[in-house]
Coordinates of C-alpha atoms in Angstrom, one line a residue:
Chain A
M75 CA -6.4 21.5 17.1
A76 CA -6.6 25.2 16.3
G77 CA -3.5 25.6 18.4
N78 CA -1.7 23.1 16.2
A79 CA -2.5 24.9 13.1
A80 CA -1.5 28.2 14.6
S81 CA 1.9 27.0 15.8
L82 CA 2.6 25.4 12.5
A83 CA 1.8 28.7 10.8
R84 CA 4.0 30.5 13.2
K85 CA 6.9 28.2 12.5
G86 CA 6.2 28.4 8.8
E87 CA 6.5 32.2 8.8
T88 CA 10.2 32.3 8.9
R89 CA 10.6 29.6 6.3
F90 CA 8.3 30.7 3.5
E91 CA 7.4 34.4 4.0
H92 CA 10.8 35.8 3.3
R93 CA 11.7 33.9 0.2
S94 CA 10.9 36.0 -2.8
A95 CA 9.8 33.0 -4.8
T96 CA 7.0 32.2 -2.5
R97 CA 6.1 35.8 -1.7
D98 CA 2.9 37.4 -3.2
P99 CA 3.5 40.5 -5.2
L100 CA 3.2 43.7 -3.2
I101 CA 0.1 44.9 -5.0
V102 CA -1.7 41.6 -4.1
R103 CA -0.8 41.9 -0.5
V104 CA -1.9 45.5 -0.3
L105 CA -5.2 44.7 -2.0
V106 CA -6.0 41.7 0.1
L107 CA -5.2 43.7 3.3
T108 CA -7.2 46.7 2.2
V109 CA -10.2 44.6 1.4
A110 CA -10.1 42.6 4.7
L111 CA -9.4 45.7 6.9
G112 CA -11.9 47.9 5.0
F113 CA -14.6 45.2 5.4
F114 CA -13.8 44.8 9.0
A115 CA -13.9 48.6 9.6
I116 CA -17.2 49.2 7.8
F117 CA -19.2 46.1 8.8
L118 CA -17.9 45.4 12.3
L119 CA -16.0 48.2 13.9
L120 CA -18.2 51.1 12.7
P121 CA -21.5 49.6 14.0
L122 CA -19.8 48.8 17.3
V123 CA -18.6 52.4 17.7
V124 CA -22.0 53.7 16.7
V125 CA -23.7 51.6 19.4
F126 CA -21.6 53.0 22.1
A127 CA -21.6 56.6 20.7
E128 CA -25.4 56.6 20.5
A129 CA -25.8 55.0 23.9
L130 CA -23.8 57.8 25.5
R131 CA -25.1 60.6 23.4
K132 CA -27.5 61.9 26.0
G133 CA -25.0 61.6 28.7
F134 CA -24.1 59.0 31.3
E135 CA -27.1 59.6 33.4
T136 CA -29.6 58.6 30.7
Y137 CA -27.4 55.6 30.0
W138 CA -27.5 54.5 33.6
A139 CA -31.2 55.2 33.9
A140 CA -31.8 52.9 31.0
L141 CA -29.9 50.1 32.6
V142 CA -31.5 50.3 36.1
D143 CA -35.1 50.7 34.7
P144 CA -37.2 47.9 36.2
D145 CA -38.1 46.5 32.7
A146 CA -34.5 46.5 31.6
Q147 CA -33.5 44.8 34.9
S148 CA -36.1 42.2 34.3
A149 CA -34.9 41.7 30.7
I150 CA -31.3 41.3 31.9
R151 CA -32.3 38.8 34.6
L152 CA -34.4 36.8 32.1
T153 CA -31.5 36.7 29.6
L154 CA -29.1 35.5 32.3
L155 CA -31.6 33.0 33.6
A156 CA -32.2 31.6 30.1
A157 CA -28.4 31.3 29.5
A158 CA -27.9 29.8 33.0
I159 CA -30.3 27.0 32.2
A160 CA -29.5 26.5 28.5
V161 CA -25.7 26.3 28.8
P162 CA -25.5 23.6 31.5
L163 CA -28.2 21.6 29.7
N164 CA -26.3 21.8 26.5
L165 CA -23.1 21.0 28.3
V166 CA -24.5 17.7 29.5
F167 CA -26.1 17.0 26.1
G168 CA -23.0 18.1 24.2
V169 CA -20.6 15.9 26.1
S170 CA -22.9 12.9 26.0
A171 CA -23.6 13.3 22.3
A172 CA -19.9 13.8 21.4
W173 CA -19.0 10.8 23.6
A174 CA -21.6 8.6 21.9
I175 CA -20.6 9.6 18.4
A176 CA -16.8 9.6 18.9
K177 CA -16.4 6.5 21.0
Y178 CA -19.1 4.1 20.1
Q179 CA -20.2 2.4 16.9
F180 CA -23.9 2.2 16.5
R181 CA -26.6 2.2 13.8
G182 CA -27.9 5.7 12.9
K183 CA -24.7 7.4 14.0
A184 CA -24.4 9.5 10.8
F185 CA -28.1 10.4 11.2
L186 CA -27.6 11.6 14.8
T187 CA -24.6 13.7 13.7
T188 CA -26.7 15.4 11.0
L189 CA -29.6 15.9 13.4
I190 CA -27.4 17.8 15.9
D191 CA -26.7 20.4 13.2
L192 CA -30.4 20.9 12.6
P193 CA -30.7 24.0 14.8
F194 CA -27.9 25.6 12.7
S195 CA -29.7 25.1 9.5
V196 CA -33.3 25.9 10.6
S197 CA -34.3 29.5 10.8
P198 CA -34.8 30.6 14.4
V199 CA -38.3 31.8 13.6
I200 CA -39.2 28.3 12.6
A201 CA -37.7 27.0 15.8
G202 CA -40.0 29.3 17.8
L203 CA -43.0 28.4 15.7
I204 CA -42.3 24.7 16.4
Y205 CA -42.8 25.3 20.1
V206 CA -45.9 27.4 19.5
L207 CA -47.4 24.5 17.4
V208 CA -46.5 21.9 20.1
F209 CA -47.2 23.8 23.3
G210 CA -49.6 26.6 22.1
A211 CA -53.3 26.6 23.0
Q212 CA -54.1 25.3 19.5
G213 CA -51.1 22.9 19.6
W214 CA -50.7 19.2 20.4
F215 CA -50.3 19.6 24.1
G216 CA -52.3 22.9 24.4
P217 CA -55.5 21.5 25.9
W218 CA -53.6 19.3 28.4
L219 CA -51.3 22.1 29.5
R220 CA -54.3 24.4 29.9
E221 CA -56.2 21.9 32.1
N222 CA -53.1 21.5 34.3
D223 CA -52.5 25.2 34.4
I224 CA -49.0 24.9 33.1
R225 CA -47.7 27.7 30.9
V226 CA -44.9 27.0 28.5
I227 CA -45.3 29.4 25.6
F228 CA -45.5 33.1 26.3
A229 CA -43.8 32.4 29.6
V230 CA -40.3 31.7 30.9
P231 CA -40.2 28.0 30.1
G232 CA -40.9 28.7 26.4
I233 CA -38.1 31.2 26.3
V234 CA -35.7 28.7 27.9
L235 CA -36.8 26.0 25.5
A236 CA -36.3 28.2 22.5
T237 CA -32.9 29.2 23.7
V238 CA -31.9 25.6 24.4
F239 CA -33.0 24.7 20.9
V240 CA -30.9 27.3 19.0
T241 CA -27.8 26.7 21.1
F242 CA -28.1 22.9 20.9
P243 CA -25.2 22.2 18.5
F244 CA -22.5 24.5 19.9
I245 CA -20.8 22.3 22.4
A246 CA -21.4 18.9 20.7
R247 CA -20.1 20.4 17.4
E248 CA -16.9 21.6 19.1
L249 CA -16.3 18.3 20.9
I250 CA -17.1 15.7 18.2
P251 CA -14.0 16.3 15.9
L252 CA -11.8 16.7 18.9
M253 CA -12.9 13.4 20.5
E254 CA -12.9 11.6 17.2
Q255 CA -9.3 12.7 16.6
Q256 CA -8.2 11.5 20.0
G257 CA -9.8 8.1 19.6
S258 CA -10.5 5.8 22.5
E259 CA -7.1 4.3 23.1
E260 CA -6.3 6.3 26.2
E261 CA -9.7 5.5 27.7
E262 CA -9.2 1.8 26.9
A263 CA -5.8 1.9 28.6
A264 CA -7.3 3.5 31.7
I265 CA -10.0 0.8 31.9
V266 CA -7.5 -2.0 31.4
L267 CA -5.4 -0.4 34.3
G268 CA -8.4 -0.7 36.5
A269 CA -10.0 2.8 36.4
S270 CA -13.8 3.0 36.8
G271 CA -15.9 4.6 34.2
W272 CA -16.2 7.8 36.1
Q273 CA -12.5 8.0 36.9
T274 CA -11.7 7.4 33.2
F275 CA -14.0 10.3 32.2
W276 CA -12.7 12.6 35.0
R277 CA -9.0 11.8 34.7
V278 CA -8.5 10.9 31.1
T279 CA -11.3 12.3 28.8
L280 CA -12.0 15.6 30.5
P281 CA -8.4 16.9 30.6
N282 CA -8.1 16.0 26.9
I283 CA -11.2 17.9 25.8
K284 CA -11.2 20.7 28.4
W285 CA -10.2 23.6 26.0
G286 CA -12.6 22.5 23.3
L287 CA -15.3 22.2 25.9
L288 CA -14.7 25.7 27.3
Y289 CA -14.6 27.1 23.8
G290 CA -18.0 25.5 23.1
V291 CA -19.5 26.8 26.3
I292 CA -18.4 30.3 25.5
L293 CA -19.9 30.2 22.0
C294 CA -23.1 28.6 23.4
N295 CA -23.4 31.3 26.0
A296 CA -22.9 34.1 23.5
R297 CA -25.7 32.7 21.3
A298 CA -28.0 32.1 24.3
M299 CA -27.8 35.7 25.4
G300 CA -28.1 37.2 21.9
E301 CA -30.9 35.1 20.5
F302 CA -33.7 37.2 19.0
G303 CA -35.8 35.3 16.4
A304 CA -36.9 32.2 18.2
V305 CA -37.3 33.9 21.5
S306 CA -39.4 36.7 19.9
V307 CA -41.9 34.2 18.6
V308 CA -42.5 32.5 22.0
S309 CA -42.1 35.5 24.2
G310 CA -45.5 37.2 24.1
H311 CA -43.7 40.4 24.8
V312 CA -45.1 41.0 28.3
R313 CA -43.1 43.8 29.7
G314 CA -41.1 43.2 32.7
E315 CA -41.8 39.4 32.4
T316 CA -41.0 37.8 29.1
N317 CA -38.8 40.2 27.4
T318 CA -35.1 39.3 27.0
M319 CA -32.4 41.9 26.4
P320 CA -32.6 41.7 22.6
L321 CA -36.4 42.0 22.7
H322 CA -36.1 44.9 25.1
V323 CA -33.8 46.7 22.8
E324 CA -36.3 46.4 20.0
I325 CA -39.1 47.8 22.2
L326 CA -37.1 50.7 23.3
Y327 CA -36.2 51.6 19.8
N328 CA -39.8 51.4 18.7
E329 CA -40.7 53.8 21.5
Y330 CA -38.3 56.5 20.3
Q331 CA -36.1 55.9 23.3
F332 CA -33.0 55.6 21.1
A333 CA -30.5 56.4 23.7
A334 CA -32.0 53.8 26.1
A335 CA -32.2 51.2 23.3
F336 CA -28.5 51.7 22.5
A337 CA -27.6 51.6 26.2
V338 CA -29.1 48.2 26.5
A339 CA -27.6 47.2 23.2
S340 CA -24.2 48.4 24.4
L341 CA -24.5 46.1 27.4
L342 CA -25.2 43.2 25.0
A343 CA -22.2 44.3 22.9
L344 CA -20.0 44.4 26.0
L345 CA -21.1 40.9 26.8
A346 CA -20.1 39.9 23.2
L347 CA -16.7 41.6 23.6
L348 CA -16.1 39.9 26.9
T349 CA -17.0 36.6 25.2
I350 CA -14.5 37.2 22.4
A351 CA -11.8 38.1 24.9
L352 CA -12.5 34.9 26.8
K353 CA -12.5 33.0 23.6
S354 CA -9.1 34.4 22.6
L355 CA -7.8 33.6 26.0
V356 CA -8.9 30.0 25.8
E357 CA -7.4 29.7 22.3
W358 CA -4.1 31.1 23.5
R359 CA -4.0 28.9 26.6
S360 CA -5.0 25.8 24.7
G361 CA -2.4 26.7 22.0
R362 CA 0.3 27.0 24.7
T363 CA -0.6 23.7 26.4
Q364 CA -0.7 22.0 23.0
S365 CA 2.8 23.2 22.0
R366 CA 4.1 22.2 25.4
E367 CA 2.7 18.7 24.9
D368 CA 4.1 18.7 21.3
A369 CA 7.5 19.5 22.5
P370 CA 9.6 16.4 23.1
Chain B
M17 CA -31.6 15.1 31.0
I18 CA -35.2 14.9 30.1
R19 CA -36.2 14.8 33.7
Q20 CA -34.0 17.8 34.4
T21 CA -35.6 19.7 31.6
R22 CA -39.0 18.8 32.9
R23 CA -38.2 19.9 36.4
F24 CA -37.0 23.2 35.1
V25 CA -40.0 23.7 32.9
L26 CA -42.4 22.8 35.8
A27 CA -40.5 25.0 38.3
G28 CA -40.7 27.9 35.8
A29 CA -44.4 27.3 35.2
L30 CA -45.2 27.1 38.8
A31 CA -43.4 30.2 39.6
L32 CA -45.4 32.0 37.0
T33 CA -48.8 30.6 37.9
A34 CA -48.3 31.4 41.5
L35 CA -48.3 35.1 40.7
P36 CA -51.9 36.3 40.2
A37 CA -53.8 34.5 43.0
S38 CA -53.9 36.8 46.0
A39 CA -56.9 38.7 47.4
Q40 CA -55.2 42.0 47.8
N41 CA -53.2 41.8 44.6
V42 CA -54.6 41.3 41.2
S43 CA -52.9 41.5 37.8
L44 CA -54.3 41.9 34.3
L45 CA -52.6 41.4 31.0
N46 CA -53.5 43.9 28.4
V47 CA -52.5 42.7 24.9
S48 CA -52.4 45.7 22.7
Y49 CA -51.0 46.9 19.3
D50 CA -47.9 49.0 18.7
P51 CA -48.8 52.7 18.9
T52 CA -50.7 52.4 22.3
R53 CA -47.7 52.0 24.5
E54 CA -47.6 55.5 25.8
L55 CA -51.4 55.7 26.1
Y56 CA -51.8 52.6 28.3
V57 CA -48.8 53.4 30.6
E58 CA -50.9 56.4 31.7
I59 CA -54.3 54.7 31.6
N60 CA -52.9 51.8 33.8
A61 CA -51.6 54.1 36.4
A62 CA -54.8 56.1 36.6
F63 CA -57.0 53.0 36.7
A64 CA -54.9 51.3 39.4
K65 CA -55.4 54.4 41.6
E66 CA -59.1 54.4 41.0
W67 CA -59.5 50.7 41.6
Q68 CA -57.5 50.8 44.8
A69 CA -59.6 53.6 46.1
K70 CA -62.8 51.7 45.2
T71 CA -61.9 48.2 46.3
G72 CA -58.7 48.3 48.2
Q73 CA -57.1 45.9 45.8
N74 CA -53.8 46.6 44.2
V75 CA -54.1 46.0 40.5
R76 CA -51.0 45.6 38.3
I77 CA -51.5 45.8 34.6
R78 CA -49.0 44.1 32.5
Q79 CA -48.6 45.2 28.9
S80 CA -47.7 43.4 25.7
H81 CA -47.4 45.3 22.4
G82 CA -46.8 44.2 18.8
G83 CA -48.5 44.2 15.4
S84 CA -52.2 43.9 15.8
G85 CA -52.7 40.7 13.8
R86 CA -49.7 39.1 15.4
Q87 CA -50.9 39.9 18.9
A88 CA -54.3 38.4 18.1
R89 CA -52.5 35.3 16.9
A90 CA -50.5 35.1 20.2
V91 CA -53.7 35.3 22.2
I92 CA -55.2 32.5 20.1
D93 CA -52.1 30.5 20.7
G94 CA -52.4 30.8 24.4
L95 CA -51.0 34.2 25.6
D96 CA -53.2 34.7 28.7
A97 CA -54.7 38.2 27.9
D98 CA -57.4 39.3 30.2
V99 CA -58.2 42.2 27.8
V100 CA -57.3 42.9 24.2
T101 CA -57.1 46.4 22.9
L102 CA -56.3 46.0 19.2
A103 CA -56.3 48.0 16.0
L104 CA -59.2 46.5 14.2
A105 CA -62.4 44.6 15.0
Y106 CA -61.3 42.0 12.5
D107 CA -58.4 41.0 14.7
I108 CA -60.7 40.6 17.7
D109 CA -63.2 38.7 15.6
A110 CA -60.4 36.2 15.1
L111 CA -60.5 35.4 18.8
H112 CA -64.1 34.3 18.3
L113 CA -63.5 32.4 15.0
N114 CA -60.4 30.6 16.2
G115 CA -60.8 28.9 19.5
K116 CA -64.0 30.6 20.7
L117 CA -62.2 32.7 23.3
I118 CA -65.0 35.4 23.2
P119 CA -68.7 35.3 22.1
A120 CA -69.6 36.5 18.6
D121 CA -71.4 39.5 19.9
W122 CA -68.4 40.9 21.8
Q123 CA -68.6 44.3 20.0
S124 CA -72.0 45.1 21.4
R125 CA -71.0 44.6 25.0
L126 CA -69.5 48.1 25.3
P127 CA -70.7 51.5 23.9
N128 CA -69.7 52.8 20.4
N129 CA -68.8 49.5 18.8
A130 CA -66.6 48.7 21.8
S131 CA -64.2 51.4 20.6
P132 CA -63.6 54.0 23.4
Y133 CA -61.5 56.2 21.2
T134 CA -61.1 56.7 17.5
S135 CA -58.5 57.8 15.1
T136 CA -58.2 58.6 11.5
I137 CA -55.6 58.6 8.7
V138 CA -53.6 61.8 8.1
F139 CA -50.5 62.7 6.1
L140 CA -47.1 63.4 7.8
V141 CA -45.0 65.6 5.5
R142 CA -41.6 67.2 5.8
K143 CA -41.5 70.7 7.2
G144 CA -42.7 73.4 4.8
N145 CA -44.5 70.7 2.8
P146 CA -42.1 71.1 -0.2
K147 CA -44.2 68.9 -2.5
A148 CA -47.3 70.9 -1.7
I149 CA -49.3 67.8 -0.6
R150 CA -52.9 68.8 0.4
D151 CA -55.1 65.9 -0.4
W152 CA -55.2 62.3 -1.6
N153 CA -55.0 63.3 -5.3
D154 CA -51.6 64.9 -4.6
L155 CA -50.2 61.4 -3.7
V156 CA -50.5 60.0 -7.2
K157 CA -48.4 62.7 -8.8
P158 CA -45.3 61.2 -10.4
D159 CA -42.7 62.9 -8.3
V160 CA -44.2 62.1 -4.9
G161 CA -42.7 59.4 -2.8
V162 CA -45.2 57.7 -0.4
V163 CA -44.4 55.7 2.7
T164 CA -46.9 53.3 4.2
P165 CA -46.6 49.9 5.9
N166 CA -47.7 46.8 4.0
P167 CA -51.5 46.3 4.1
K168 CA -51.0 42.5 4.2
T169 CA -49.3 42.7 7.6
S170 CA -50.3 46.0 9.2
G171 CA -53.7 47.1 10.5
G172 CA -52.9 50.8 10.0
A173 CA -51.9 50.2 6.4
R174 CA -55.3 48.7 5.7
W175 CA -56.9 51.9 6.9
N176 CA -54.6 53.9 4.6
Y177 CA -55.5 51.8 1.7
L178 CA -59.3 51.9 2.4
A179 CA -59.2 55.7 3.0
A180 CA -57.6 56.2 -0.4
W181 CA -60.1 53.9 -2.0
A182 CA -63.0 55.8 -0.4
Y183 CA -61.6 59.1 -1.5
A184 CA -61.5 58.0 -5.1
L185 CA -65.0 56.5 -4.8
K186 CA -66.5 59.8 -3.5
Q187 CA -65.0 61.9 -6.3
P188 CA -67.5 63.1 -8.9
G189 CA -68.0 60.1 -11.3
G190 CA -66.1 57.8 -9.0
D191 CA -66.7 54.1 -9.2
D192 CA -64.9 50.9 -8.2
A193 CA -62.9 50.8 -11.4
K194 CA -61.7 54.4 -10.9
A195 CA -60.9 53.7 -7.3
R196 CA -58.9 50.7 -8.2
D197 CA -56.8 52.7 -10.7
F198 CA -56.3 55.5 -8.2
V199 CA -55.1 53.1 -5.5
R200 CA -52.8 51.3 -8.0
A201 CA -51.3 54.7 -9.0
L202 CA -50.8 55.5 -5.3
F203 CA -49.0 52.3 -4.5
K204 CA -46.8 52.8 -7.6
N205 CA -45.4 55.8 -5.7
V206 CA -44.8 53.8 -2.5
K207 CA -41.0 53.7 -1.9
V208 CA -40.9 51.0 0.8
L209 CA -43.5 48.7 2.3
D210 CA -42.5 48.0 6.0
S211 CA -44.4 45.3 7.9
G212 CA -45.5 47.6 10.7
A213 CA -46.5 51.2 11.4
R214 CA -43.5 52.0 13.6
G215 CA -41.0 50.5 11.2
A216 CA -42.5 52.5 8.3
L217 CA -42.4 55.7 10.4
T218 CA -38.7 55.1 11.1
S219 CA -38.1 54.7 7.4
F220 CA -39.7 58.1 6.8
T221 CA -38.3 60.0 9.7
E222 CA -34.9 58.4 10.4
R223 CA -33.9 57.1 7.0
G224 CA -35.4 60.1 5.2
I225 CA -37.3 58.0 2.6
G226 CA -40.3 59.5 0.7
D227 CA -42.2 62.8 0.9
V228 CA -45.3 61.8 2.7
F229 CA -46.1 59.2 5.3
L230 CA -49.6 57.9 5.6
S231 CA -50.2 57.6 9.3
W232 CA -52.5 57.1 12.1
E233 CA -53.4 60.6 13.4
N234 CA -52.1 59.7 16.9
E235 CA -48.8 58.4 15.5
A236 CA -48.3 61.5 13.4
F237 CA -48.8 63.7 16.5
L238 CA -46.5 61.5 18.5
A239 CA -43.8 61.8 15.8
L240 CA -44.1 65.6 16.0
K241 CA -43.7 65.5 19.7
E242 CA -40.9 63.0 19.9
L243 CA -38.9 63.9 16.8
G244 CA -39.5 67.7 16.6
A245 CA -42.2 69.9 15.2
D246 CA -39.5 71.7 13.3
K247 CA -38.9 68.7 11.0
F248 CA -42.4 67.6 10.1
E249 CA -46.0 68.8 9.8
I250 CA -49.4 67.2 9.6
V251 CA -51.7 67.6 6.6
V252 CA -55.3 66.6 7.1
P253 CA -56.9 65.5 3.8
S254 CA -60.4 66.5 2.8
L255 CA -61.8 63.0 3.4
S256 CA -60.6 60.2 5.6
I257 CA -61.8 57.1 7.3
L258 CA -63.0 56.6 10.9
A259 CA -60.7 54.1 12.5
E260 CA -62.3 52.4 15.5
P261 CA -59.7 50.5 17.5
P262 CA -61.9 48.2 19.7
V263 CA -61.4 46.6 23.0
S264 CA -62.7 43.4 24.6
V265 CA -62.5 41.3 27.7
V266 CA -61.2 37.8 26.8
D267 CA -63.9 35.6 28.4
R268 CA -62.0 32.4 28.4
V269 CA -59.1 33.9 30.3
V270 CA -60.9 36.1 32.8
D271 CA -63.4 33.3 33.8
K272 CA -60.5 31.0 34.4
R273 CA -58.4 33.5 36.3
G274 CA -61.3 35.0 38.2
T275 CA -60.5 38.5 36.9
R276 CA -63.7 39.4 35.1
A277 CA -64.8 42.2 37.4
V278 CA -61.6 44.1 37.3
A279 CA -61.1 43.5 33.6
E280 CA -64.5 44.9 32.8
A281 CA -64.0 47.9 35.1
Y282 CA -60.7 48.5 33.3
L283 CA -62.3 48.7 29.9
Q284 CA -65.2 50.8 31.3
F285 CA -62.6 53.2 32.7
L286 CA -61.6 54.0 29.2
Y287 CA -65.1 55.6 28.7
T288 CA -64.9 57.8 31.8
K289 CA -64.0 61.5 31.6
E290 CA -60.6 60.7 33.0
G291 CA -60.0 57.9 30.6
Q292 CA -61.2 60.0 27.7
E293 CA -58.9 62.9 28.7
I294 CA -55.9 60.6 28.8
A295 CA -56.9 59.3 25.3
A296 CA -57.1 62.8 24.0
K297 CA -53.7 63.7 25.6
H298 CA -52.2 60.8 23.6
F299 CA -53.9 62.1 20.4
Y300 CA -56.7 59.6 20.2
R301 CA -60.0 61.2 19.3
P302 CA -62.2 61.0 22.4
R303 CA -65.8 59.7 22.1
D304 CA -67.2 61.8 24.9
P305 CA -68.7 64.9 23.3
E306 CA -67.6 67.2 26.1
V307 CA -64.0 66.0 26.1
A308 CA -64.0 66.1 22.3
A309 CA -65.2 69.7 22.3
K310 CA -62.4 70.6 24.7
H311 CA -59.8 69.3 22.2
A312 CA -61.5 70.5 19.0
E313 CA -58.4 72.6 18.3
T314 CA -56.1 69.5 18.1
F315 CA -58.4 67.3 16.2
K316 CA -59.3 69.0 12.9
K317 CA -62.7 68.4 11.5
V318 CA -62.6 65.9 8.7
N319 CA -65.2 64.3 6.5
L320 CA -65.0 60.8 8.0
I321 CA -66.5 57.8 6.2
T322 CA -66.9 54.5 8.0
I323 CA -65.9 51.1 6.9
D324 CA -69.4 49.7 7.4
D325 CA -70.9 52.4 5.1
V326 CA -68.5 52.2 2.3
F327 CA -67.0 48.7 2.5
G328 CA -69.8 46.7 4.2
G329 CA -67.7 45.9 7.3
W330 CA -64.2 44.5 8.1
T331 CA -64.9 40.9 7.2
K332 CA -66.0 41.9 3.7
A333 CA -63.3 44.5 3.2
Q334 CA -60.7 41.9 4.3
A335 CA -62.0 39.2 1.9
T336 CA -62.3 41.6 -1.1
H337 CA -59.1 43.6 -0.7
F338 CA -56.5 42.0 1.5
N339 CA -56.8 38.2 1.5
D340 CA -54.4 36.3 -0.8
G341 CA -55.4 37.0 -4.4
G342 CA -57.5 39.9 -3.3
V343 CA -57.6 43.4 -4.9
F344 CA -54.4 44.5 -3.2
D345 CA -52.5 41.5 -4.5
Q346 CA -53.8 42.2 -8.0
I347 CA -52.9 45.8 -8.2
Y348 CA -49.6 45.6 -6.4
A349 CA -48.3 42.7 -8.5
K350 CA -48.8 44.6 -11.7

């Protein structure tokens, strides 16, 4: 879909841009460009540069020491673990939800669609507090959990739960418009031609949604690794156990270990840059496939 | 999907609960407040050594740090702290009031109100003391910018506030009305109210806001050490408040985990000569008279009032000054 728009715009360039009647006055173009680029430089590029500059200010050895520190290692492992659980769960959920909403008619469909967006609109702190209220010692299931010696809050499961919550909508949101646009004709045709349900999904639906799905997974993963607020509430901040990378950065900063804090932050920033690179790659690939399909 | 979630949750929970139950290895969780990070890193290592020599057991002490009130809340909500080492007795009282995690008389179970070290409130000023700040009454001058965390959220900031109040009260002709005016004037000079002590310190040192930072003595010394004695200096006022950060075993947790013996030994270790030396090294005032005498040079003599004498204890001070609609709300709103 994004690819469609992009290719349209590209074709349009030659047609509209060079006609004086449709061209914006020079001053407007310069102004708009300056505002956009200036904003980009001050609010995005500069902080990014600062993170890396600060991280390496005390030399590469300090940088490396900060990353191999046992607490940092544990934070990195926990972050990866939380993402490794949250992303597949949301993958399954996202595809099911998008499927249900796009292909079936049922009562409460609009409500479900709205509900999926809830984690976007709720502040992450509230999301964390919800879990404390439900699973905390004073919460609904607190006494039962205590008797059975199961720890949810202030332990790894709570962190995973909070991460799943805040990353809930990413994949479903990406797929719903895509699947709605495609309709269910192709699937119906496959069924009529004798394909089983699984074959239909695997051979017809999945190839149609794969780029959107991948895009959703990437965004979901980025958020899962970067989440701070919700995780901070349920973490308990036990060092080497329940601190994720963003929490570890805060701790190091509060301990005057600025270089170490920025070193771990730079690792997070690197992950983010990698995500953006992957995302652009996916967009580019999907754009290419789209235009190949569009071509007669 | 629900089953899958549940399996993950259970697997995670089991992995965690499997940790502490070995005869040769024991672990404690010490839930503490922000400025004690460096102190307990050293205490933990020293205690682990001593405990191993005494019992042959390996003890691993896990740490959690955060704002004192928030940490107490986490323990009430189920964070399995074997011991708490918080900023105020009020926050540990909360463990008794909400959920009966400890008995009401917890503070009499260890010497000195269960506070193995003390601290007080001092001023951190910029090098050379350009605004010539010597005592509390210099803080209300119109051109002085004061930095303190918010007394509603920070334990340390409550000490700041009460110390200022006590100073005004102890001046010739001082009474509650004069103290109230004094504290109001002081807070009029406050440039930024951060929620915690470390955040406020960063505002003062890194962002360069204000002329004086009202600080725990230990935090002020730490700032000098970490950020350079060439940038800041410490001013000790004529009168300040005795801050007693108390410690307690969390009975509900240690009885369940079977860690009472090691948890109690851990807290008692804080009272030993070695523990007191480590506390002094991290700029907490030691209780032990001998250790205190050794460090008399570092810890300037101050006229210290206590919260019990002047304010009738934490519960009362909290209710009068810091609860919603209390004196702080009244003077800060206007």
